[in-house]
Coordinates of C-alpha atoms in Angstrom, one line a residue:
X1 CA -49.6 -26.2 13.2
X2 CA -50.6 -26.0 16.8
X3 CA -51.4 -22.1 16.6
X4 CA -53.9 -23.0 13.8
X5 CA -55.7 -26.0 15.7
X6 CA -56.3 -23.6 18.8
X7 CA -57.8 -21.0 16.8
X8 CA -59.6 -23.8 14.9
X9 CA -61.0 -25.3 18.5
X10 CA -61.7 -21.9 19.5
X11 CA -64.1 -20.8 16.0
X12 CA -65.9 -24.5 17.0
X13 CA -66.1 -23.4 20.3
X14 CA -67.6 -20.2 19.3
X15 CA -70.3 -21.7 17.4
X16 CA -71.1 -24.1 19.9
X17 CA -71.3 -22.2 23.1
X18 CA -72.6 -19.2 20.9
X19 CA -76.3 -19.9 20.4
X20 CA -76.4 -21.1 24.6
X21 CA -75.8 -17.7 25.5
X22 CA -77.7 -16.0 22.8
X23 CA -80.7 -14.9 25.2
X24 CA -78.1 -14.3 27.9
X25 CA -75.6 -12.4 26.4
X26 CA -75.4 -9.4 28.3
X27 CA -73.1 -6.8 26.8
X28 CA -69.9 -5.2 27.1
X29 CA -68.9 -1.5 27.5
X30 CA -66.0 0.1 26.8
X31 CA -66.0 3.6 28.0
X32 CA -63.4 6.3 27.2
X33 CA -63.1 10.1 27.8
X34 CA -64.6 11.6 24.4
X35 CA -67.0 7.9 23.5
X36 CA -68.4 4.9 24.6
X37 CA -68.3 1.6 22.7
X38 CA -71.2 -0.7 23.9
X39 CA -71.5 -4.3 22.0
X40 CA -72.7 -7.9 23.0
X41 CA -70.0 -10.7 24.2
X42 CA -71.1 -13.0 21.3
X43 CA -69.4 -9.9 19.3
X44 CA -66.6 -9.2 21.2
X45 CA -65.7 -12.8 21.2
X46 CA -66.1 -13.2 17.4
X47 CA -63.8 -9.6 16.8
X48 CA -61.5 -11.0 19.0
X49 CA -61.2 -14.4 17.1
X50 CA -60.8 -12.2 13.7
X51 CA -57.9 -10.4 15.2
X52 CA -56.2 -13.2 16.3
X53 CA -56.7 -15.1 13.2
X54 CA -55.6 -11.5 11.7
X55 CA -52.6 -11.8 13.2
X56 CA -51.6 -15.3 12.8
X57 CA -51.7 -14.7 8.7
X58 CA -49.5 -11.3 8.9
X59 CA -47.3 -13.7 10.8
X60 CA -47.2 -16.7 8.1
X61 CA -46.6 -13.6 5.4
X62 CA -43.6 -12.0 7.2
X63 CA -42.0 -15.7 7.5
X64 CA -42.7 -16.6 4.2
X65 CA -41.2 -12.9 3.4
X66 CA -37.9 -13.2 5.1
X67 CA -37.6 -16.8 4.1
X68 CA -37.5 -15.8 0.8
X69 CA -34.7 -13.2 1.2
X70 CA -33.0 -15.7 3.5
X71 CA -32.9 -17.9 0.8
X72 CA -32.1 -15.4 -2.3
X73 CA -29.1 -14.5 -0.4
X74 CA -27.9 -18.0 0.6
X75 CA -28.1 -18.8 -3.5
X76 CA -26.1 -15.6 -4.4
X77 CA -23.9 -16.6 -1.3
X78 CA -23.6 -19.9 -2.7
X79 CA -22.8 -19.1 -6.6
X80 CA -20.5 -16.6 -5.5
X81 CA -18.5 -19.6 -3.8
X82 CA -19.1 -22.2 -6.6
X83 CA -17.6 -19.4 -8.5
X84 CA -14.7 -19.0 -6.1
X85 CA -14.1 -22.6 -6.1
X86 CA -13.7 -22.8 -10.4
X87 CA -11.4 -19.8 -10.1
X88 CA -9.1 -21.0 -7.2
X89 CA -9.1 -24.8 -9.9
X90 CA -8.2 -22.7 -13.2
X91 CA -5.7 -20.0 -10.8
X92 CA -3.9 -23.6 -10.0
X93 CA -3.3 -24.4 -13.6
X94 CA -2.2 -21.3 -14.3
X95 CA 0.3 -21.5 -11.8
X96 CA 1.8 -24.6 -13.2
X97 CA 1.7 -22.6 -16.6
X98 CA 3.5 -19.7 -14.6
X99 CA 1.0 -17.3 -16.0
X100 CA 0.9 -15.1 -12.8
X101 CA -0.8 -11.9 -14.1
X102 CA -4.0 -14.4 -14.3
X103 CA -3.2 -16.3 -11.3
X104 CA -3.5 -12.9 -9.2
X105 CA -6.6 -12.1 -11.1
X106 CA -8.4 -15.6 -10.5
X107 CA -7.5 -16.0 -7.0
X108 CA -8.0 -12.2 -5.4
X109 CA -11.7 -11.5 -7.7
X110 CA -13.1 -13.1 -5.2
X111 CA -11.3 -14.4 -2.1
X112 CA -13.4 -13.5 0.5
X113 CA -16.1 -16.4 -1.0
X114 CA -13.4 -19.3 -1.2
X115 CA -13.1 -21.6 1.0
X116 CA -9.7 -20.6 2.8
X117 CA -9.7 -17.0 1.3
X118 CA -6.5 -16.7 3.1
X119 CA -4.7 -19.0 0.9
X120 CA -5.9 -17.2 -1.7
X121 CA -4.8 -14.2 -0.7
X122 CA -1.3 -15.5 -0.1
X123 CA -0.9 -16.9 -3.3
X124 CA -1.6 -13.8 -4.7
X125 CA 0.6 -11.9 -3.0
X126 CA 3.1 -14.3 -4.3
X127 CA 2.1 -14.3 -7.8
X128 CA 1.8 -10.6 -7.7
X129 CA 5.5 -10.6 -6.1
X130 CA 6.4 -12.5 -9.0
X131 CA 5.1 -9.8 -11.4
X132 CA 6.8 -7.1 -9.7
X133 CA 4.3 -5.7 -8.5
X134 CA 5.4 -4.9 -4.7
X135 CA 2.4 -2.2 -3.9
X136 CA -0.3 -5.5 -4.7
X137 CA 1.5 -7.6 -3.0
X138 CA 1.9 -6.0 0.1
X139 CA -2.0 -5.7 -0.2
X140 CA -2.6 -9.4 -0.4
X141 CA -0.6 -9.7 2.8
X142 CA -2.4 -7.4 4.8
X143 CA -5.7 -9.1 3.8
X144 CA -4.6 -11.9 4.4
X145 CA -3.2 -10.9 8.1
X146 CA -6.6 -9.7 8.6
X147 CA -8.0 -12.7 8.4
X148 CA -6.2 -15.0 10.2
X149 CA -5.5 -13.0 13.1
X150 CA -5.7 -16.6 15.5
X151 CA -2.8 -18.5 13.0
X152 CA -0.6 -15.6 11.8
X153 CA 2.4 -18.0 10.9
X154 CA 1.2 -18.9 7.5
X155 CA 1.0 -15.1 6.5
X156 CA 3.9 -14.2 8.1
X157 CA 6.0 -17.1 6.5
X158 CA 5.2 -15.5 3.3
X159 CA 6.2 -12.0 4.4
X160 CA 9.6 -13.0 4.6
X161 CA 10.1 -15.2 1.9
X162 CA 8.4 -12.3 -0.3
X163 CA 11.0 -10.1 1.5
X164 CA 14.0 -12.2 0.7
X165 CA 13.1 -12.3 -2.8
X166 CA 13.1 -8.4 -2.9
X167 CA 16.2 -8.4 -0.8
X168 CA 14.9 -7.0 1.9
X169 CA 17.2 -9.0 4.1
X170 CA 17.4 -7.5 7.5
X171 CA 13.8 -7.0 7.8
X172 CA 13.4 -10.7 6.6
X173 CA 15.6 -11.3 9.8
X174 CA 13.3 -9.2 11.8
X175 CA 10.2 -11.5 10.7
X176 CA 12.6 -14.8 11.4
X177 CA 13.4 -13.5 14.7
X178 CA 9.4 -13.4 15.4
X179 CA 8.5 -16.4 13.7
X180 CA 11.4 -18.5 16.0
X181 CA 9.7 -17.3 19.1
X182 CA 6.8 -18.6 18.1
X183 CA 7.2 -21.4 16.4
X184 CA 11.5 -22.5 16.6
X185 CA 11.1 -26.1 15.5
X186 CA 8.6 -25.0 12.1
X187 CA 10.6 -26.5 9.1
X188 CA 9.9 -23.6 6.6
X189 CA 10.5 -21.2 9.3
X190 CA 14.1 -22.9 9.6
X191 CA 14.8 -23.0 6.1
X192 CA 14.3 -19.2 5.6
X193 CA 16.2 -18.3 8.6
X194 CA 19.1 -20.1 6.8
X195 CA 18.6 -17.9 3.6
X196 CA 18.2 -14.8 6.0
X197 CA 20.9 -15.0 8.6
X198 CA 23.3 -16.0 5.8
X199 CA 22.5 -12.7 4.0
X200 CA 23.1 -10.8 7.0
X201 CA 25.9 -12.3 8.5
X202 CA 23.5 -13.3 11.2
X203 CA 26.6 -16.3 12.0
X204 CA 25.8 -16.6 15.9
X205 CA 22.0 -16.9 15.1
X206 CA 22.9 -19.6 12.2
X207 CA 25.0 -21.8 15.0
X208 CA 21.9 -21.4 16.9
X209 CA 19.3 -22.8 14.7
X210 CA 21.6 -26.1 13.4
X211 CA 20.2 -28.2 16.3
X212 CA 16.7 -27.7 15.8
X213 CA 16.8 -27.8 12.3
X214 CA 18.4 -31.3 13.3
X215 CA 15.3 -31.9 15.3
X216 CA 12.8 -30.7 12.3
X217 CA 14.8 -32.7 10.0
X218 CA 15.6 -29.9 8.0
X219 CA 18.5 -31.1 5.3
X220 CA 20.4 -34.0 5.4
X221 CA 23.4 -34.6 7.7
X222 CA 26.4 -33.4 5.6
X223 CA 24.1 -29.9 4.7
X224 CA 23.9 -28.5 8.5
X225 CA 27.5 -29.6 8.7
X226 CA 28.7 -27.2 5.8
X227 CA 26.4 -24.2 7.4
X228 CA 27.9 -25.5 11.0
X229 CA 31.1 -24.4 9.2
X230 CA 30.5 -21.6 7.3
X231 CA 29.1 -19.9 10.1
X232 CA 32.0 -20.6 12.3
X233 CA 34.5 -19.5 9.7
X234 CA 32.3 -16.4 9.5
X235 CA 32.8 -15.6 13.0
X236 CA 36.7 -15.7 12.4
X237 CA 36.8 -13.6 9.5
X238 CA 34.6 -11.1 11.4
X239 CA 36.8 -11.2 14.8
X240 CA 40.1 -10.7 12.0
X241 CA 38.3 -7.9 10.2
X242 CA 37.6 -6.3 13.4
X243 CA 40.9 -6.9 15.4
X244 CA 43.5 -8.2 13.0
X245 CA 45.5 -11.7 14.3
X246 CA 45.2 -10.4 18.3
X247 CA 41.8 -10.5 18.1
X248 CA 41.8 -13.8 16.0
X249 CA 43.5 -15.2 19.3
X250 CA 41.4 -14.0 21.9
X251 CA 38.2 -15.0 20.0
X252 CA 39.9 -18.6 19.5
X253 CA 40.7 -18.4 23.4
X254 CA 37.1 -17.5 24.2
X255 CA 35.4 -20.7 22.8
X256 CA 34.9 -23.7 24.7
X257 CA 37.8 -26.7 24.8
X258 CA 35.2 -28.8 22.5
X259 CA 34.6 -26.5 20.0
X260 CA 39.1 -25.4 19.6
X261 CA 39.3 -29.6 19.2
X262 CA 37.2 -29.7 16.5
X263 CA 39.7 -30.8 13.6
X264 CA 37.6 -28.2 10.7
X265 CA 37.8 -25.3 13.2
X266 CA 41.6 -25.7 14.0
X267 CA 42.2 -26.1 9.9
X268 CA 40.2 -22.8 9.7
X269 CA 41.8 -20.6 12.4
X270 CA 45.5 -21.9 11.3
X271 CA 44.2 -20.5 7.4
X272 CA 43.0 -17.0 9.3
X273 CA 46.1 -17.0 11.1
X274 CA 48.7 -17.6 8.2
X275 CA 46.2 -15.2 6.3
X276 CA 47.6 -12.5 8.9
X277 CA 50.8 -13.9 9.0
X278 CA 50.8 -15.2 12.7
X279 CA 52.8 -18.5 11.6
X280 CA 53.8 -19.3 15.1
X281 CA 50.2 -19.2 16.4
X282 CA 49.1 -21.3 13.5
X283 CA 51.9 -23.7 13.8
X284 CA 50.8 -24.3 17.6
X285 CA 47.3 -24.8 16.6
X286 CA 48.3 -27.9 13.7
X287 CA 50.8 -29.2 15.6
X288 CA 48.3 -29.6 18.8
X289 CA 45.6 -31.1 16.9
X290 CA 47.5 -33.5 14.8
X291 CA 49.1 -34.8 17.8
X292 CA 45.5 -35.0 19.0
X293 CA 43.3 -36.3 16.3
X294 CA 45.2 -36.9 12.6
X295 CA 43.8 -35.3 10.1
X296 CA 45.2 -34.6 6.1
X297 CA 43.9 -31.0 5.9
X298 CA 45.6 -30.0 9.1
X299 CA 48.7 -31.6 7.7
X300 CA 48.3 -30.0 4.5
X301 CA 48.8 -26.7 6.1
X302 CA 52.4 -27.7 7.0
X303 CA 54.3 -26.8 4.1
X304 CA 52.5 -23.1 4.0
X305 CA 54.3 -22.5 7.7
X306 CA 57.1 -19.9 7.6
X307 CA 58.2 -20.1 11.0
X308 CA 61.8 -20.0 12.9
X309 CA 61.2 -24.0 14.5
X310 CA 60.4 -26.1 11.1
X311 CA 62.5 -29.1 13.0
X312 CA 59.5 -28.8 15.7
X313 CA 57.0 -29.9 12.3
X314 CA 59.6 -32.6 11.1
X315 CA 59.2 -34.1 14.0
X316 CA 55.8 -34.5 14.3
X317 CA 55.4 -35.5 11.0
X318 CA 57.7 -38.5 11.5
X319 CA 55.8 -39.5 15.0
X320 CA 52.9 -39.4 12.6
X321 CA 54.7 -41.7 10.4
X322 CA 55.9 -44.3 13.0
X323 CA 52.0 -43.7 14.5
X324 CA 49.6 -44.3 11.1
X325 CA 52.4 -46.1 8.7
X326 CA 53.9 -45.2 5.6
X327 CA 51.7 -42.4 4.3
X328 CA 52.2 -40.9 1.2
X329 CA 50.5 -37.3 2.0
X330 CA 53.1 -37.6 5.2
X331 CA 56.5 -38.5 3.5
X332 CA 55.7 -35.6 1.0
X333 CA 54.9 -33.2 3.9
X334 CA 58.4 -33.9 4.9
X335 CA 60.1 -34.1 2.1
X336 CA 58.8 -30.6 1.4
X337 CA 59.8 -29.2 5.0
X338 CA 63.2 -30.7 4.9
X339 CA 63.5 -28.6 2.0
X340 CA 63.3 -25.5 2.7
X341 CA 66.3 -25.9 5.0
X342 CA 68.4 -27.9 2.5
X343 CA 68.1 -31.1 3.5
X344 CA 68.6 -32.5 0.1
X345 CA 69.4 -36.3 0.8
X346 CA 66.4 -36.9 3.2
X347 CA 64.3 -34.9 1.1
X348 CA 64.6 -36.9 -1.7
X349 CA 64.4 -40.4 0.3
X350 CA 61.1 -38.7 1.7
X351 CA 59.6 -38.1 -1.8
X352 CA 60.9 -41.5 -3.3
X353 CA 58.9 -42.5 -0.1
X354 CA 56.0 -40.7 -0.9
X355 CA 56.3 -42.1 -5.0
X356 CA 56.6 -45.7 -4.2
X357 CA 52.8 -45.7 -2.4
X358 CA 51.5 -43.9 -5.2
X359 CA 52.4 -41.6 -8.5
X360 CA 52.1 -37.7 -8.4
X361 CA 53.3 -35.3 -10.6
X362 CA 54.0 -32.4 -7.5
X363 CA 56.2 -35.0 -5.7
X364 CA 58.3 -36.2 -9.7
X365 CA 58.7 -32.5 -9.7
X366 CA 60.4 -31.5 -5.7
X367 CA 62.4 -35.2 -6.0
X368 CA 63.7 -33.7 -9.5
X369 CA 64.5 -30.4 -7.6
X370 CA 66.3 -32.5 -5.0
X371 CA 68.5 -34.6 -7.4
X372 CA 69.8 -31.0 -8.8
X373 CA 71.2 -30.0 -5.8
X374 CA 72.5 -33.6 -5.2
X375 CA 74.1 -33.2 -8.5
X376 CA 71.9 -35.8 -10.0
X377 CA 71.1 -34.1 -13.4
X378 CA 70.3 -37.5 -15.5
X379 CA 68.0 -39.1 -12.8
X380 CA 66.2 -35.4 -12.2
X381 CA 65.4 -35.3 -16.0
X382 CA 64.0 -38.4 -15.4
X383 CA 61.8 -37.8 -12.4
X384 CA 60.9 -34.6 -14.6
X385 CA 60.0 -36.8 -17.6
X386 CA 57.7 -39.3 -15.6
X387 CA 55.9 -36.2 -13.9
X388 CA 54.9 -34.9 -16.9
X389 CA 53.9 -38.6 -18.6
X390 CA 51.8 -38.3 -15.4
X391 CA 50.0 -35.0 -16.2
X392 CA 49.4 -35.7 -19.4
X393 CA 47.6 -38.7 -18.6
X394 CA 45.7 -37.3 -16.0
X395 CA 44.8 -34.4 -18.6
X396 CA 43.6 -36.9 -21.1
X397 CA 41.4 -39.1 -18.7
X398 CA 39.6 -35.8 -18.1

């Protein structure tokens, strides 16, 4: 607007001042080598005018020009992502049909135009990973990874999880490893190191990641306590595979005084160790922590012992007695130790013990054993007869 008023003031101007100096013109001349141009002012000014009036419309025509093309290819720009947007809505539906052949098609025709084409990409890759089709897959990733060079976690989280479902599992671990450097508190990130360290063995690295998955509130309480011990009964059975029962020991030896108190760890090393048939070690190691914290699974153990000090158990067991009270899962324990010595009388007072807290059909059967060797046969069939009423209940109420 303010280009056009000049050239307007200077055409008034023109024909004002024009006329004043129409006697007085004088005249310009423009000389070059081969000619000579020779015309008045008046003229020169009114060429002059022309040409910049000249110019002013080529320049309105070259705007108007490239404001067109401008805006042709911001309207192909913008169906291209209207259409991106209806095929990343109808790609969703088809994923809740599980049609994944059109859910690849919809979301990777064009990607680039929607409005997180890395999402798209991604959920191809997964839908073609769910056809099968490894090569596409792959594909998806790498765009994907092209695009979001700044946030690579996203893409990356879908590597693995991709890998784990191909079992690919130790260079899923290799991705984990990555991603917990990065990023060690990210709840996916700390559910698929579960899946990948548990399908390599990885049982240091699973230890490792039970406190921050803690921290990121991954799983409930009673979940990271079952993985706590898996992976610690993984380390045994690796140290036992490797060394047999002495290098059991000097694994057990190497761990800190807080971790060989733990009640699940001692029941677990005790199993290893009867497993290799080092019943004195694993005597030692239920006799120290029931004397230290009682616990029925450590007792349990008891009766599996084959060792040349039994009374050394018998006499825990009836400290244990005089400590927590009459105990049935105690009197039984005895019962059963006393008999494999032949202790017949205070084996059976231990299992008529164990029978008046409660029924069961294990201790009807050893106090029937007993009263045979006491010479007991009528009251034996009887205890047999009652154990087997027992059963039979129990069988029915299932």
């Amino acid at each position: 607007m303010i280009k056009v008023l000049l050239l307007f003031l200077l055409l008034i101007a023109g024909i004002v001042i024009g006329p004043i100096f129409a006697g007085h013109q004088g005249y310009v001349l423009i000389q070059t080598e081969s000619w000579n141009i020779e015309t008045s002012i008046t003229a020169l000014t009114i060429m002059l005018l022309v040409l910049v009036a000249a110019l002013f419309i080529v320049e309105w025509i070259l705007r108007r020009v490239f404001r067109t093309g401008a805006r042709t290819r911001g309207w192909f720009l913008g169906r291209k992502s209207k259409r991106a947007r209806k095929q990343t809505s109808q790609a969703l539906l088809k994923l809740a049909e599980g049609d994944y052949q059109q859910v690849e098609r919809l979301l990777s025709k064009h990607a680039e135009h929607a409005e997180q084409p890395v999402v798209n990409y991604l959920l191809a890759a997964e839908a073609a990973q769910q056809r099968g089709d490894d090569a596409r897959a792959s594909q998806y990733l790498d765009n994907a990874a092209s695009l979001a060079e700044d946030s690579p976690i996203p893409v990356e989280i879908t590597r693995v999880r991709l890998q784990l479902a191909r079992n690919e599992d130790h260079a899923a671990r290799h991705g984990i490893d990555k991603l917990l450097e990065i990023a060690p508190r990210h709840p996916e990130v700390l559910r698929l190191a579960e899946q990948a360290y548990i399908s390599t063995s990885a049982w240091s690295s699973l230890l490792d990641i039970i406190y921050p998955m803690e921290k990121a509130g991954v799983g409930d309480e009673a979940h990271r306590a079952a993985l706590e011990e898996r992976a610690w009964i993984g380390l045994m059975d690796q140290a036992m595979a490797e060394q047999g029962s002495d290098g059991l020991k000097r694994w057990w030896q190497n761990q800190s005084r807080k971790t060989r108190h733990q009640p699940m760890l001692q029941v677990a090393m005790a199993e290893h160790l009867i497993q290799c048939d080092d019943h004195e070690t694993a005597q030692k190691i239920i006799l120290d922590g029931v004397k230290r914290q009682y616990d029925e699974r450590l007792v349990m153990l008891m009766p599996r012992l084959k060792t040349a000090t039994p009374e050394e158990v018998e006499k825990v067991l009836r400290q244990q007695i005089k400590t927590h009270g009459d105990r049935p899962l105690l009197w039984s324990t005895l019962g059963q130790m006393l008999m494999k010595h032949g202790e017949w009388k205070e084996a059976s007072l231990a299992f008529r013990a164990a029978l008046k807290q409660r029924p069961d059909a294990f201790d009807y059967a050893w106090l029937a054993d007993t009263l045979d060797r006491l010479k007991m046969p009528e009251e034996a069939a009887t205890m047999r007869r009652d154990g087997l009423l027992l059963s039979l209940k129990k069988e029915a109420d299932i």
